[in-house]
mmCIF file of C-alpha atoms in Angstrom:
data_model
loop_
_atom_site.group_PDB
_atom_site.id
_atom_site.type_symbol
_atom_site.label_atom_id
_atom_site.label_comp_id
_atom_site.label_asym_id
_atom_site.label_seq_id
_atom_site.Cartn_x
_atom_site.Cartn_y
_atom_site.Cartn_z
ATOM 1 C CA MET A 247 61.992 -2.581 -9.433
ATOM 2 C CA HIS A 248 62.910 -3.509 -5.866
ATOM 3 C CA ALA A 249 59.613 -5.360 -5.427
ATOM 4 C CA ARG A 250 60.554 -7.518 -8.403
ATOM 5 C CA ARG A 251 64.102 -7.973 -7.157
ATOM 6 C CA TYR A 252 62.952 -9.434 -3.836
ATOM 7 C CA LEU A 253 60.590 -11.837 -5.596
ATOM 8 C CA TYR A 254 63.409 -12.954 -7.877
ATOM 9 C CA LYS A 255 65.578 -13.785 -4.867
ATOM 10 C CA ALA A 256 62.685 -15.603 -3.192
ATOM 11 C CA GLU A 257 61.978 -17.772 -6.238
ATOM 12 C CA LYS A 258 65.250 -19.632 -5.750
ATOM 13 C CA HIS A 259 63.772 -21.258 -2.642
ATOM 14 C CA GLN A 260 60.028 -20.822 -3.198
ATOM 15 C CA PRO A 261 59.046 -21.386 -6.851
ATOM 16 C CA MET A 262 55.561 -20.014 -6.201
ATOM 17 C CA ALA A 263 57.139 -16.550 -6.423
ATOM 18 C CA GLY A 264 57.403 -17.227 -10.146
ATOM 19 C CA ARG A 265 53.743 -16.322 -10.649
ATOM 20 C CA GLY A 266 54.383 -12.810 -9.374
ATOM 21 C CA LEU A 267 57.456 -12.487 -11.583
ATOM 22 C CA ASP A 268 55.464 -13.564 -14.648
ATOM 23 C CA LEU A 269 52.856 -10.868 -13.987
ATOM 24 C CA ILE A 270 55.524 -8.225 -13.491
ATOM 25 C CA ALA A 271 57.221 -9.315 -16.720
ATOM 26 C CA GLY A 272 53.901 -8.677 -18.419
ATOM 27 C CA LEU A 273 53.912 -5.116 -17.084
ATOM 28 C CA TYR A 274 57.332 -4.501 -18.584
ATOM 29 C CA LYS A 275 56.207 -5.952 -21.893
ATOM 30 C CA ALA A 276 53.289 -3.510 -21.981
ATOM 31 C CA GLU A 277 55.718 -0.628 -21.467
ATOM 32 C CA ALA A 278 58.000 -1.996 -24.178
ATOM 33 C CA ASP A 279 55.018 -2.276 -26.543
ATOM 34 C CA ALA A 280 54.200 1.391 -25.884
ATOM 35 C CA GLU A 281 57.784 2.336 -26.704
ATOM 36 C CA ALA A 282 57.673 0.252 -29.884
ATOM 37 C CA ASP A 283 54.516 2.041 -31.034
ATOM 38 C CA VAL A 284 56.172 5.415 -30.548
ATOM 39 C CA GLU A 285 59.363 4.322 -32.277
ATOM 40 C CA LYS A 286 57.379 3.340 -35.375
ATOM 41 C CA LEU A 287 55.700 6.739 -35.488
ATOM 42 C CA VAL A 288 58.996 8.569 -34.969
ATOM 43 C CA THR A 289 60.699 6.533 -37.682
ATOM 44 C CA THR A 290 57.841 7.166 -40.104
ATOM 45 C CA ALA A 291 57.992 10.909 -39.422
ATOM 46 C CA ILE A 292 61.753 11.004 -39.984
ATOM 47 C CA GLU A 293 61.471 9.055 -43.233
ATOM 48 C CA ALA A 294 58.801 11.511 -44.379
ATOM 49 C CA GLY A 295 61.188 14.374 -43.718
ATOM 50 C CA GLU A 296 59.056 15.681 -40.856
ATOM 51 C CA PRO A 297 60.891 14.796 -37.629
ATOM 52 C CA LEU A 298 58.847 15.247 -34.486
ATOM 53 C CA SER A 299 59.653 17.850 -31.883
ATOM 54 C CA ASN A 300 60.605 16.727 -28.376
ATOM 55 C CA ASP A 301 57.192 17.803 -27.089
ATOM 56 C CA ASP A 302 55.410 15.796 -29.792
ATOM 57 C CA HIS A 303 57.604 12.800 -29.009
ATOM 58 C CA VAL A 304 56.741 12.961 -25.324
ATOM 59 C CA GLY A 305 53.067 13.430 -26.116
ATOM 60 C CA LEU A 306 53.046 10.292 -28.261
ATOM 61 C CA LEU A 307 54.779 8.313 -25.537
ATOM 62 C CA LEU A 308 52.261 9.373 -22.901
ATOM 63 C CA LYS A 309 49.373 8.498 -25.212
ATOM 64 C CA ALA A 310 50.867 5.072 -25.961
ATOM 65 C CA ARG A 311 51.437 4.417 -22.286
ATOM 66 C CA ARG A 312 47.834 5.251 -21.445
ATOM 67 C CA HIS A 313 46.611 2.888 -24.150
ATOM 68 C CA HIS A 314 48.739 -0.102 -23.172
ATOM 69 C CA ARG A 315 48.293 0.432 -19.454
ATOM 70 C CA GLU A 316 44.513 0.374 -19.811
ATOM 71 C CA LEU A 317 44.607 -2.474 -22.309
ATOM 72 C CA THR A 318 47.053 -4.694 -20.435
ATOM 73 C CA SER A 319 48.685 -3.328 -17.285
ATOM 74 C CA ARG A 320 45.538 -2.618 -15.251
ATOM 75 C CA GLY A 321 44.395 -6.220 -15.589
ATOM 76 C CA LEU A 322 47.853 -7.541 -14.693
ATOM 77 C CA ILE A 323 47.950 -5.356 -11.596
ATOM 78 C CA ALA A 324 44.562 -6.728 -10.520
ATOM 79 C CA GLN A 325 45.916 -10.271 -10.881
ATOM 80 C CA LEU A 326 49.097 -9.372 -9.012
ATOM 81 C CA ASP A 327 47.054 -7.819 -6.217
ATOM 82 C CA ALA A 328 44.899 -10.947 -5.877
ATOM 83 C CA TRP A 329 47.953 -13.207 -5.999
ATOM 84 C CA ARG A 330 49.889 -11.373 -3.265
ATOM 85 C CA LYS A 331 46.879 -11.525 -0.933
ATOM 86 C CA GLN A 332 46.286 -15.252 -1.297
ATOM 87 C CA VAL A 333 49.862 -16.544 -1.157
ATOM 88 C CA ILE A 334 50.602 -18.487 2.024
ATOM 89 C CA ARG A 335 53.438 -16.698 3.817
ATOM 90 C CA LEU A 336 55.850 -18.644 5.992
ATOM 91 C CA GLU A 337 57.183 -16.331 8.669
ATOM 92 C CA GLY A 338 60.823 -15.487 8.103
ATOM 93 C CA SER A 339 60.891 -16.744 4.507
ATOM 94 C CA ALA A 340 62.248 -14.723 1.616
ATOM 95 C CA LEU A 341 58.841 -14.790 -0.080
ATOM 96 C CA ALA A 342 57.098 -13.470 3.028
ATOM 97 C CA GLY A 343 59.632 -10.664 3.193
ATOM 98 C CA ALA A 344 59.165 -9.851 -0.503
ATOM 99 C CA LEU A 345 55.389 -9.734 -0.172
ATOM 100 C CA THR A 346 55.530 -7.632 2.985
ATOM 101 C CA HIS A 347 57.742 -5.188 1.114
ATOM 102 C CA MET A 348 55.230 -5.142 -1.733
ATOM 103 C CA ASP A 349 52.322 -4.612 0.662
ATOM 104 C CA ARG A 350 54.019 -1.601 2.206
ATOM 105 C CA LEU A 351 54.678 0.045 -1.152
ATOM 106 C CA TRP A 352 51.526 -1.054 -2.971
ATOM 107 C CA PRO A 353 49.772 2.349 -3.230
ATOM 108 C CA ARG A 354 52.909 3.825 -4.801
ATOM 109 C CA LEU A 355 53.576 0.810 -6.994
ATOM 110 C CA VAL A 356 50.244 1.239 -8.791
ATOM 111 C CA MET A 357 50.337 5.035 -9.194
ATOM 112 C CA PHE A 358 51.674 4.644 -12.728
ATOM 113 C CA LEU A 359 48.220 3.440 -13.819
ATOM 114 C CA GLU A 360 46.703 6.843 -13.119
ATOM 115 C CA ASP A 361 49.430 9.079 -14.518
ATOM 116 C CA ALA A 362 51.241 8.253 -17.755
ATOM 117 C CA ARG A 363 54.095 10.556 -16.766
ATOM 118 C CA ILE A 364 55.086 8.122 -14.018
ATOM 119 C CA PRO A 365 57.456 5.382 -15.247
ATOM 120 C CA LEU A 366 56.861 1.770 -14.273
ATOM 121 C CA ASP A 367 59.886 1.809 -11.962
ATOM 122 C CA ASN A 368 62.538 4.197 -10.688
ATOM 123 C CA GLY A 369 65.417 2.453 -12.423
ATOM 124 C CA HIS A 370 66.275 5.511 -14.485
ATOM 125 C CA SER A 371 66.555 7.713 -11.392
ATOM 126 C CA GLU A 372 68.773 5.189 -9.667
ATOM 127 C CA ARG A 373 71.086 5.005 -12.644
ATOM 128 C CA GLN A 374 71.351 8.796 -12.666
ATOM 129 C CA ILE A 375 72.847 8.844 -9.167
ATOM 130 C CA ARG A 376 75.017 5.752 -9.574
ATOM 131 C CA GLY A 377 78.110 7.773 -10.516
ATOM 132 C CA PRO A 378 77.961 10.130 -7.524
ATOM 133 C CA VAL A 379 77.212 7.242 -5.163
ATOM 134 C CA LEU A 380 80.186 5.230 -6.402
ATOM 135 C CA GLY A 381 82.399 8.295 -6.183
ATOM 136 C CA ARG A 382 81.290 9.512 -2.754
ATOM 137 C CA VAL A 383 84.604 8.559 -1.122
ATOM 138 C CA ASN A 384 86.340 10.966 -3.476
ATOM 139 C CA PHE A 385 83.854 13.675 -2.579
ATOM 140 C CA GLN A 386 85.330 13.842 0.905
ATOM 141 C CA GLY A 387 87.968 15.972 -0.791
ATOM 142 C CA ASN A 388 85.440 18.803 -1.016
ATOM 143 C CA ARG A 389 86.581 19.790 2.477
ATOM 144 C CA SER A 390 83.581 22.072 2.987
ATOM 145 C CA ASP A 391 79.810 22.149 2.706
ATOM 146 C CA ASP A 392 80.097 24.792 -0.013
ATOM 147 C CA GLY A 393 82.364 22.538 -2.044
ATOM 148 C CA ALA A 394 79.920 19.660 -1.687
ATOM 149 C CA TRP A 395 77.043 21.849 -2.838
ATOM 150 C CA VAL A 396 79.012 22.951 -5.892
ATOM 151 C CA THR A 397 79.773 19.327 -6.769
ATOM 152 C CA ALA A 398 76.138 18.276 -6.357
ATOM 153 C CA GLY A 399 74.950 21.202 -8.452
ATOM 154 C CA HIS A 400 77.448 20.400 -11.174
ATOM 155 C CA TYR A 401 76.304 16.774 -11.371
ATOM 156 C CA SER A 402 72.669 17.858 -11.517
ATOM 157 C CA LEU A 403 73.266 20.315 -14.358
ATOM 158 C CA VAL A 404 75.358 17.891 -16.409
ATOM 159 C CA ARG A 405 72.773 15.143 -16.028
ATOM 160 C CA SER A 406 70.006 17.578 -16.977
ATOM 161 C CA ALA A 407 71.916 18.458 -20.143
ATOM 162 C CA ILE A 408 72.301 14.790 -21.031
ATOM 163 C CA ASN A 409 68.616 14.105 -20.379
ATOM 164 C CA LEU A 410 67.709 16.932 -22.758
ATOM 165 C CA GLY A 411 69.796 15.301 -25.459
ATOM 166 C CA LEU A 412 72.537 17.927 -25.275
ATOM 167 C CA ASN A 413 76.272 17.469 -25.462
ATOM 168 C CA PRO A 414 77.201 18.531 -21.903
ATOM 169 C CA GLU A 415 80.658 19.695 -22.960
ATOM 170 C CA GLU A 416 79.220 22.003 -25.601
ATOM 171 C CA TRP A 417 76.693 23.394 -23.108
ATOM 172 C CA MET A 418 79.415 24.012 -20.495
ATOM 173 C CA ASN A 419 81.676 25.725 -23.016
ATOM 174 C CA GLU A 420 78.851 28.053 -24.014
ATOM 175 C CA ALA A 421 78.025 28.742 -20.358
ATOM 176 C CA VAL A 422 81.655 29.609 -19.622
ATOM 177 C CA ARG A 423 81.906 31.901 -22.665
ATOM 178 C CA ARG A 424 78.806 33.788 -21.600
ATOM 179 C CA ALA A 425 79.994 34.049 -17.985
ATOM 180 C CA ILE A 426 83.316 35.518 -19.148
ATOM 181 C CA ALA A 427 81.595 37.978 -21.465
ATOM 182 C CA THR A 428 79.009 38.944 -18.851
ATOM 183 C CA PRO A 429 80.147 38.173 -15.270
ATOM 184 C CA GLY A 430 77.329 36.625 -13.287
ATOM 185 C CA ALA A 431 75.430 35.444 -16.376
ATOM 186 C CA VAL A 432 73.628 32.116 -15.962
ATOM 187 C CA TRP A 433 73.268 29.726 -18.897
ATOM 188 C CA LEU A 434 71.251 26.623 -18.022
ATOM 189 C CA PRO A 435 70.867 23.484 -20.150
ATOM 190 C CA THR A 436 67.296 24.554 -20.926
ATOM 191 C CA ASP A 437 68.628 27.894 -22.213
ATOM 192 C CA HIS A 438 71.048 26.049 -24.473
ATOM 193 C CA LEU A 439 68.291 23.802 -25.798
ATOM 194 C CA GLU A 440 66.117 26.820 -26.588
ATOM 195 C CA MET A 441 68.998 28.437 -28.470
ATOM 196 C CA LEU A 442 69.474 25.283 -30.556
ATOM 197 C CA ARG A 443 65.756 25.139 -31.271
ATOM 198 C CA GLU A 444 65.827 28.703 -32.578
ATOM 199 C CA ARG A 445 68.695 27.699 -34.866
ATOM 200 C CA GLY A 446 66.907 24.577 -35.992
ATOM 201 C CA GLU A 447 69.625 22.433 -34.410
ATOM 202 C CA ALA A 448 67.700 20.921 -31.497
ATOM 203 C CA PRO A 449 68.743 17.321 -30.762
ATOM 204 C CA VAL A 450 66.350 14.486 -31.535
ATOM 205 C CA LEU A 451 65.689 12.458 -28.421
ATOM 206 C CA SER A 452 66.284 8.730 -28.443
ATOM 207 C CA ARG A 453 63.419 6.251 -28.249
ATOM 208 C CA ARG A 454 63.518 6.444 -24.480
ATOM 209 C CA GLY A 455 61.971 9.893 -24.510
ATOM 210 C CA ALA A 456 62.575 12.961 -22.405
ATOM 211 C CA PRO A 457 63.386 13.484 -18.722
ATOM 212 C CA GLY A 458 60.806 11.919 -16.503
ATOM 213 C CA THR A 459 59.466 9.699 -19.287
ATOM 214 C CA ARG A 460 62.215 7.184 -19.687
ATOM 215 C CA ILE A 461 61.219 3.561 -19.384
ATOM 216 C CA SER A 462 63.492 1.137 -17.612
ATOM 217 C CA ASN A 463 63.514 -2.405 -18.929
ATOM 218 C CA PRO A 464 65.572 -4.498 -16.475
ATOM 219 C CA VAL A 465 64.352 -7.844 -17.715
ATOM 220 C CA GLY A 466 62.579 -6.971 -20.906
ATOM 221 C CA SER A 467 59.356 -8.746 -21.624
ATOM 222 C CA VAL A 468 60.527 -12.244 -20.810
ATOM 223 C CA ARG A 469 61.611 -14.084 -17.739
ATOM 224 C CA ALA A 470 65.330 -14.567 -17.194
ATOM 225 C CA LYS A 471 66.834 -17.906 -18.065
ATOM 226 C CA PRO A 472 67.592 -20.247 -15.168
ATOM 227 C CA GLY A 473 70.971 -19.541 -13.667
ATOM 228 C CA VAL A 474 71.170 -16.055 -15.202
ATOM 229 C CA THR A 475 70.811 -13.142 -12.835
ATOM 230 C CA PRO A 476 69.012 -10.214 -14.483
ATOM 231 C CA PRO A 477 70.250 -6.698 -13.761
ATOM 232 C CA GLY A 478 68.435 -4.664 -11.102
#
């Protein structure tokens, strides 16, 4: 995501960066196509009265990712690799800086090709910590390391509940009730999900899948219009 962001900034002054952006847009389109394939299967299953389990949903997403990454993404990465190596870099230019950044991260940028569990970018993870980062001034009120640890743990648990498709308030209420009934009892989001599964009330995940499988789509499958700054 950051590699793309630096190229986007460089394109304003060096249009040749547009080639790299076009290739990256193709990578995002491949991910979106994988999501679309899974959404069709999920919709069909629901209409047939046989909704898929979370595990089945994730399995379909990983399979679709593998297919589209081999079909499309691997070739685009090869073109992007060749392009970044042949571009003439003017020392001190925004494009040179963007390509140097890409060079440094390249082995990690292409890891997603070998493991379908790895998302194309880390946009989802960054969005998860946006709230705590924006609120860090308020966290000075913790007044102690223990207080800070409690706050961090609370954020982590709430976000885990949300990622599992749970209502965090309902999970917390259940956790509190169990702690009151049995002092020291621990009730994690995963425990709550298992209880709902046993009752046949497990939530159905959205099209973006389960934790660790979400796909960020900062620009979608098309280039941004001139004069419009895409998010991320």
